[in-house]
XYZ file of C-alpha atoms in Angstrom:
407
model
C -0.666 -21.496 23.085
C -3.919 -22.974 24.450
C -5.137 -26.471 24.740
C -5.866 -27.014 21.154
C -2.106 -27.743 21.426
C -3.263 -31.171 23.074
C -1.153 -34.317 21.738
C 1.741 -32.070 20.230
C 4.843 -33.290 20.839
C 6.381 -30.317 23.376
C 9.139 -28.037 22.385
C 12.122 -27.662 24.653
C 11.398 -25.545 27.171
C 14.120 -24.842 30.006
C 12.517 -21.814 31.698
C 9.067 -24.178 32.232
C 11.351 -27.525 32.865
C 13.197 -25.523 35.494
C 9.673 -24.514 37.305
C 8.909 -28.378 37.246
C 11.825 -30.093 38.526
C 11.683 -27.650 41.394
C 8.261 -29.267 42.276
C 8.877 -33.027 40.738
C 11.223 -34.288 42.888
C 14.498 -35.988 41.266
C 12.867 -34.548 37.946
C 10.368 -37.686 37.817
C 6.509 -36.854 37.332
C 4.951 -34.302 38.983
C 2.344 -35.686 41.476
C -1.038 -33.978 42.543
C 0.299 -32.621 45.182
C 2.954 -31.476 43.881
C 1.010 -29.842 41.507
C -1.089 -28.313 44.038
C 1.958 -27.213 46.297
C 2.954 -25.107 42.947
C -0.446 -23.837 41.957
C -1.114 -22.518 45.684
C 2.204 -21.366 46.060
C 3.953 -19.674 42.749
C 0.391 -18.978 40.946
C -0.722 -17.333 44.546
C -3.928 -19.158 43.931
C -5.158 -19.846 48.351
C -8.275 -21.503 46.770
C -7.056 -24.337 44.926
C -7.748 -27.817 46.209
C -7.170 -31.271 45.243
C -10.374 -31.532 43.011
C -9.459 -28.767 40.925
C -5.702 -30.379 40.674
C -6.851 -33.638 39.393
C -9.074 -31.578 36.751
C -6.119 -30.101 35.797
C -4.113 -33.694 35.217
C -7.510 -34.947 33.539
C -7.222 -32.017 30.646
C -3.725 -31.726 29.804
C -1.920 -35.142 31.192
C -2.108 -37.290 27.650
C -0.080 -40.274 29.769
C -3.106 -42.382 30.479
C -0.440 -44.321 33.160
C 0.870 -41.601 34.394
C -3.014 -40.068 34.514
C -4.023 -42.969 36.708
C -1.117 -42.455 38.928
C -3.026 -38.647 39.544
C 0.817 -37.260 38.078
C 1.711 -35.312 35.354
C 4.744 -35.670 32.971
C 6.540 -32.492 32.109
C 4.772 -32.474 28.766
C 1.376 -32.232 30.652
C 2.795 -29.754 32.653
C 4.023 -27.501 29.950
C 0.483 -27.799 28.282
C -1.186 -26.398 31.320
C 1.422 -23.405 31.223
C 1.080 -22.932 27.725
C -2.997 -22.816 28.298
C -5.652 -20.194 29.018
C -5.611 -21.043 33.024
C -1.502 -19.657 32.952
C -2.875 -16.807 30.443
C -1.697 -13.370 32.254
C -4.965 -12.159 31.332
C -7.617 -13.534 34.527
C -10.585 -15.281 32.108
C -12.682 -14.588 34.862
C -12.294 -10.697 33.314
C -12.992 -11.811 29.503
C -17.190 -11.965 30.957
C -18.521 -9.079 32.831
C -17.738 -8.904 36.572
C -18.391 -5.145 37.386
C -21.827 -4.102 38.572
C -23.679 -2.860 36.227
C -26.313 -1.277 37.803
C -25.066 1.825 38.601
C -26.085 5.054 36.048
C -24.108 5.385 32.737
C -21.781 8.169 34.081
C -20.110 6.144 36.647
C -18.494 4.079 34.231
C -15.540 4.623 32.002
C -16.946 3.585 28.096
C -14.965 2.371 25.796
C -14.946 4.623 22.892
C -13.623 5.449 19.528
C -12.342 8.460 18.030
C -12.955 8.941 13.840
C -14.512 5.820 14.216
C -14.816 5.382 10.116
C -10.954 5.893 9.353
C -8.391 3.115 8.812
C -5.806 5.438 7.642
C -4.642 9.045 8.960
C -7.165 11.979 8.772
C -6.039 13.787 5.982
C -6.001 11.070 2.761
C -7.257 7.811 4.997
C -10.115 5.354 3.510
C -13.181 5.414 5.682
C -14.630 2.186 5.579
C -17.320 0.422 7.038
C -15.133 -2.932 8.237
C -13.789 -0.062 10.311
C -17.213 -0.264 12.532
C -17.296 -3.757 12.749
C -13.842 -3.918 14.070
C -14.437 -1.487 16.834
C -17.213 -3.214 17.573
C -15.835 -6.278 17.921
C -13.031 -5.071 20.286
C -16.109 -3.960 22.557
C -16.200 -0.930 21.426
C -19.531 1.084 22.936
C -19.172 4.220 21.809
C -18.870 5.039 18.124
C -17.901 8.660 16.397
C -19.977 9.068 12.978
C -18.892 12.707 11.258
C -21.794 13.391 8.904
C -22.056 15.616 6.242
C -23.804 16.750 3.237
C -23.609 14.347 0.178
C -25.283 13.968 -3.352
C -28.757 13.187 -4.023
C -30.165 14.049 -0.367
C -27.918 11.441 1.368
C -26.026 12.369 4.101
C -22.289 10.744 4.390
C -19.307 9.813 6.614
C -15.853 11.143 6.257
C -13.498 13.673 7.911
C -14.195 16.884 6.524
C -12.694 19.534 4.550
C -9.880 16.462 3.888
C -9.035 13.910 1.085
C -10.332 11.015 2.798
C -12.814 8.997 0.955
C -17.057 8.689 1.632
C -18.927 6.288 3.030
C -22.857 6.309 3.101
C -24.668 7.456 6.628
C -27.517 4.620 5.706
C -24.779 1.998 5.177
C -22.811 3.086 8.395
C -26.065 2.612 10.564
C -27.185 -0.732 8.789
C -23.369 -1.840 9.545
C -24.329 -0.692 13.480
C -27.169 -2.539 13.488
C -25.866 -5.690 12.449
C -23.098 -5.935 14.695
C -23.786 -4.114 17.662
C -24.515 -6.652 20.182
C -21.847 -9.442 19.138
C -19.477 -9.155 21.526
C -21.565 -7.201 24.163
C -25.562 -6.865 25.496
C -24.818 -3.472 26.571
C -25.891 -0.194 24.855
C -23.749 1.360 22.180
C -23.509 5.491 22.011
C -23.564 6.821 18.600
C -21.695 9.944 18.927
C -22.683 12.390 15.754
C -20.685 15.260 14.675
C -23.160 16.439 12.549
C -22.270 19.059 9.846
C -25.715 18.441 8.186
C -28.580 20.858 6.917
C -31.642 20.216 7.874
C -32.831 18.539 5.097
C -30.166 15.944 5.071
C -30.623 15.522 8.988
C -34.283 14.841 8.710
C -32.819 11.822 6.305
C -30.374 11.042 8.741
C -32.898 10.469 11.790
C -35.632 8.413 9.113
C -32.458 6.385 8.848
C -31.738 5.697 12.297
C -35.532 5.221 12.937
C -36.011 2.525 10.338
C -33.100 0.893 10.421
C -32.485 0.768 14.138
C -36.086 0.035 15.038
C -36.429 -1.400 18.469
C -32.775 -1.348 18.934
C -33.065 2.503 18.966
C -33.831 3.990 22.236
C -35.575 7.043 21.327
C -37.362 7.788 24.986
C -36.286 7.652 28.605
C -37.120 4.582 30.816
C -40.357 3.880 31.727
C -41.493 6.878 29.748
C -40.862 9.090 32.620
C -38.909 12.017 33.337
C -35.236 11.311 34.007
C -33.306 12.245 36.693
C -30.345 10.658 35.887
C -28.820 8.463 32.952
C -30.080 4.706 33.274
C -27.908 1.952 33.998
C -26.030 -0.658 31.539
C -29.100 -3.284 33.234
C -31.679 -0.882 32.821
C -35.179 -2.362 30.817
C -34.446 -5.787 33.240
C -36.280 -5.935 36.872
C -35.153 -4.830 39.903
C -35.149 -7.319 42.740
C -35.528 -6.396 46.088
C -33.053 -7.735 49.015
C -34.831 -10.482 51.432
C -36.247 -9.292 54.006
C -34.234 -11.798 55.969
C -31.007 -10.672 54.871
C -31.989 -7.212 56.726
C -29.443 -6.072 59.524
C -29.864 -3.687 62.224
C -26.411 -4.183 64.088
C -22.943 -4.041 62.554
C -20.203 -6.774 62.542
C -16.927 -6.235 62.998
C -14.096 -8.313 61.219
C -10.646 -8.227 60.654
C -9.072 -7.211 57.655
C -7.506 -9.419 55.369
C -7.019 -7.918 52.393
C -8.523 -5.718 49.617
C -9.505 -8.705 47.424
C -10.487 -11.089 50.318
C -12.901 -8.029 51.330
C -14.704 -7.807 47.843
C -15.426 -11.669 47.604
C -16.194 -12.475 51.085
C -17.433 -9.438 53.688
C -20.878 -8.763 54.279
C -22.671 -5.605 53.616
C -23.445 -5.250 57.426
C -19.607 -5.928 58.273
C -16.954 -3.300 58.776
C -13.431 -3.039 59.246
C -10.978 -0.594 61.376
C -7.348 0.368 60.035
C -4.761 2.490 61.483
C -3.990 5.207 58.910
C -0.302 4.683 58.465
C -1.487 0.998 57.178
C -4.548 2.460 54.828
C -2.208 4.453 53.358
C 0.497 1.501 52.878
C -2.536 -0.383 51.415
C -3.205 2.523 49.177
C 0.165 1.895 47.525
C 0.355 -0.727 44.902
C 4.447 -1.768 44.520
C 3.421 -4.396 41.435
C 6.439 -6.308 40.248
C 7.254 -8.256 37.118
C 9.595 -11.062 35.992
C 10.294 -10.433 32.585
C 12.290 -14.097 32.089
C 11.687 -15.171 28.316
C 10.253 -14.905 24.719
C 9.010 -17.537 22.637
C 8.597 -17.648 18.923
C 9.063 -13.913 18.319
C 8.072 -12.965 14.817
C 11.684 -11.705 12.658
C 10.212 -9.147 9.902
C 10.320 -9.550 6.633
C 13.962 -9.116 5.060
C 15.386 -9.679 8.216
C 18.404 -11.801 8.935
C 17.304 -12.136 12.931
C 16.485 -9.553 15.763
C 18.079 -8.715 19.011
C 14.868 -8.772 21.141
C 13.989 -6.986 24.129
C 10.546 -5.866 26.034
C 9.643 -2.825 27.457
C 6.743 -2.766 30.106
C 4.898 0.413 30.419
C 2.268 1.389 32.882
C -0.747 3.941 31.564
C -2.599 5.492 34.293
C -3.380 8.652 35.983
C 0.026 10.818 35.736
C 1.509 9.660 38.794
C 1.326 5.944 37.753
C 2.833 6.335 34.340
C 6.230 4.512 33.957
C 8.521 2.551 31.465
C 11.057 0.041 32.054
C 13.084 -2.528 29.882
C 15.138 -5.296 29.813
C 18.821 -5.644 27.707
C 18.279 -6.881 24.376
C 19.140 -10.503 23.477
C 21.824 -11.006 20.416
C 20.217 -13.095 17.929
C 17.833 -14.625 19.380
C 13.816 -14.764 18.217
C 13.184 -18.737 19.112
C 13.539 -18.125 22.549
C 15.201 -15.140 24.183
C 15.692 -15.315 27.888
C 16.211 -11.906 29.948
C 15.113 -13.099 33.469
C 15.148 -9.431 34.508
C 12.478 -7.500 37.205
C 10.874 -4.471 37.354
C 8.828 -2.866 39.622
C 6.078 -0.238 39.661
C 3.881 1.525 42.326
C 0.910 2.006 40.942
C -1.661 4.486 43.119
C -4.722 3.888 41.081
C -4.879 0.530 39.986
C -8.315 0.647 38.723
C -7.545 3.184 35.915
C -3.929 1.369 35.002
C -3.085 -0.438 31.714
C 0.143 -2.593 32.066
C 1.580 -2.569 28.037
C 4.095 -4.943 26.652
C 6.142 -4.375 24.017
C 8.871 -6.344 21.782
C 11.530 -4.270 19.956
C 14.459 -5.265 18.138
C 17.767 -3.583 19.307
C 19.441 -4.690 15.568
C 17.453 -2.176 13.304
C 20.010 0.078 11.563
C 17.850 3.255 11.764
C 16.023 2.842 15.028
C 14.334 0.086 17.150
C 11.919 -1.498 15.456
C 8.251 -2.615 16.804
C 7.915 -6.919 17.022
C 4.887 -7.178 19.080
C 2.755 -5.851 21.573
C -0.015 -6.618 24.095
C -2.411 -4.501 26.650
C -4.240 -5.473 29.388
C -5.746 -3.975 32.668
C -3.614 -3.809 35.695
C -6.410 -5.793 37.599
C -7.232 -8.225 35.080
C -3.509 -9.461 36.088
C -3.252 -12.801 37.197
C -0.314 -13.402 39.499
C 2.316 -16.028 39.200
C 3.783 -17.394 36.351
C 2.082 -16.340 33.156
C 1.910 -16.211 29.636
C 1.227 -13.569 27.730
C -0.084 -13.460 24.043
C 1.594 -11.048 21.324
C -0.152 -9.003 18.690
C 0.358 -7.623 16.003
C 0.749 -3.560 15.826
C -3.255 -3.977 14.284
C -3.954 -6.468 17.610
C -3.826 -9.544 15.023
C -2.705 -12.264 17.466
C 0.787 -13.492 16.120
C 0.447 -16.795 17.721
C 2.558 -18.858 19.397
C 4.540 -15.847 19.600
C 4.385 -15.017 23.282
C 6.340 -13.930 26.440
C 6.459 -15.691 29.840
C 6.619 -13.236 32.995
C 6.606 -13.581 36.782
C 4.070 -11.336 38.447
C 3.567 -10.763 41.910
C 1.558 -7.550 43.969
C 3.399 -6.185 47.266
């Protein structure tokens, strides 16, 4: 559902043709204003101007009359919905937009746990596709278990089980080739070692040869450390202007959280009464679960009776799961045009998870798809969002299309 779909004839639609006749008036084209009316308006997006709007016709309108007239048919329109700028998921996110200068502690690392396995713990295979995934995923932090093999060479499995053995040297060669694919930042090799010291002196000759450069084997700068270096760290530090020095502070009124973060000043401050900061504090984050589209029916099966639960993974107080009714019969294009709600009171450590059952399994629900994303990598408005498998192998065009909106 992106804009490799460009020149496909569009399917029928009625939850997207709805959404465009309410902006084209008397369900003709949709002009560039109209367009931008809806864009500022239902996709909450202040900073969109006319520019951007005409971009917008320029990529996805495939009229070239209609494209001159600065309008958009309904099949443009529904290619721009079905594309990466209606994506639930805010690209901006997909590149790194934290600062990452602060020491490695501050952050939270994404890691993985019996890295080697692909199967359960006690008679998995432990293979090495298994680091290569993880890494891919932007994984940083990688669990070898190493023990004891044959002929002086250490290996990876979970011990004391039936799981099968993979080389240590072949693990770390596996590390080295794909460790910076997906991501420049340092990846933490996390080893449970259950090695004599014969085997571990192999084990570090490995890491040392193979690794070379890529092994950081002394602090920064050579000097003692007082604290654990940044993600940045071996890149220079830059020093403020001296111009951009101030002595007095500014006062400005508060807008809002976001507005704050892209906008004030360093030297600026804000005042808020304490019955607001707490109101502020709250996030009541609601969702308009209104349809499915191309819903994968599992093998065997005649047809499903869909529905989608939304859970929230946070900090205890945040966790929650809600779900719509189920849909008879109904994988093409389910429509459930139910909301939900959920005050969230750390957003930065919440995961918003979707998932599609089917209500029709004769021993329990059974799992359709699924998708994860960060509560703040949320893009308001109305989205798309992209299905995967139970593995994360996207089943696309299988996808949902929400409402989202932050009180």
């Amino acid at each position: 559902m992106t804009a490799k779909g460009k020149g496909k004839a569009p399917s029928r639609r009625d939850d997207i043709q709805l959404i465009f006749s309410c902006y084209a008036p008397r369900g003709k084209n949709l002009s560039a204003q109209g367009l931008l009316d809806f864009i500022q308006k239902e996709q909450m997006n202040s900073q969109a101007d006319m520019k951007a709007v005409e971009q917008i016709i320029e990529n996805y309108e495939i009229n070239k009359t209609v494209k001159s007239k600065k309008s958009m048919t309904f099949g443009g329109f529904l290619r721009y919905m079905e594309s990466e700028d209606c994506s639930v998921n805010n690209k901006d996110h997909k590149k790194v937009y934290h600062d990452m200068d602060w020491a490695l502690c501050h952050y939270f690392i994404s890691s993985s746990h019996n890295t080697y396995l692909t199967g359960d713990q006690l008679v998995g295979k432990s293979h090495l596709h298994a680091y290569v995934s993880a890494l891919r995923r932007g994984c940083r932090c990688l669990e070898i278990d190493c023990w004891d093999g044959p002929d002086q060479e250490p290996v990876v499995y979970h011990g004391y089980t039936l799981t099968s053995k993979i080389l240590f040297k072949e693990v770390i060669a596996t590390i080295e080739q794909h460790a910076f694919e997906v991501s420049p930042y340092p990846v933490i090799l996390s080893l449970e070692n259950h090695c004599t010291p014969l085997q571990q002196e192999m084990m570090a000759e490995y890491l040392k040869t193979i690794l070379g450069e890529k092994l950081l084997d002394m602090t920064i700068n050579d000097t003692f450390a007082k604290e654990l270096p940044s993600p940045e760290e071996k890149k220079i530090a830059l020093a403020m202007a001296l111009s951009d020095l101030v002595i007095y502070t500014k006062s400005v009124h508060f807008v809002s959280f976001k507005h704050s973060i892209t906008n004030q000043k360093f030297y600026e401050n804000t005042s808020l009464a304490e019955a607001k900061a707490r109101k502020l504090a709250m996030n009541s984050v609601c969702m308009q679960v209104i349809s499915g589209y191309h819903l994968p029916v599992p093998r065997g099966s005649k047809g499903i009776d869909p529905y989608v639960r939304v859970e929230i993974h946070g900090v205890s107080a945040d966790n929650a799961k809600k779900q719509t009714n189920y849909v008879k019969q109904n994988a093409m294009s389910p429509r459930w045009d139910e909301t939900m709600t959920f005050a969230i009171q750390v957003p930065d450590l919440a995961l918003v998870r979707f998932i599609v059952e089917d209500q029709n399994a004769i021993m329990a629900n059974e799992f359709i798809a699924q998708y994860t994303l960060h509560l703040t990598s949320m893009n308001p408005g109305y989205r798309w969002v992209p299905l995967l498998s139970k593995e994360g192998i996207s089943l696309d065009p299988a996808s949902l299309f929400i409402y989202v909106w932050f009180s």
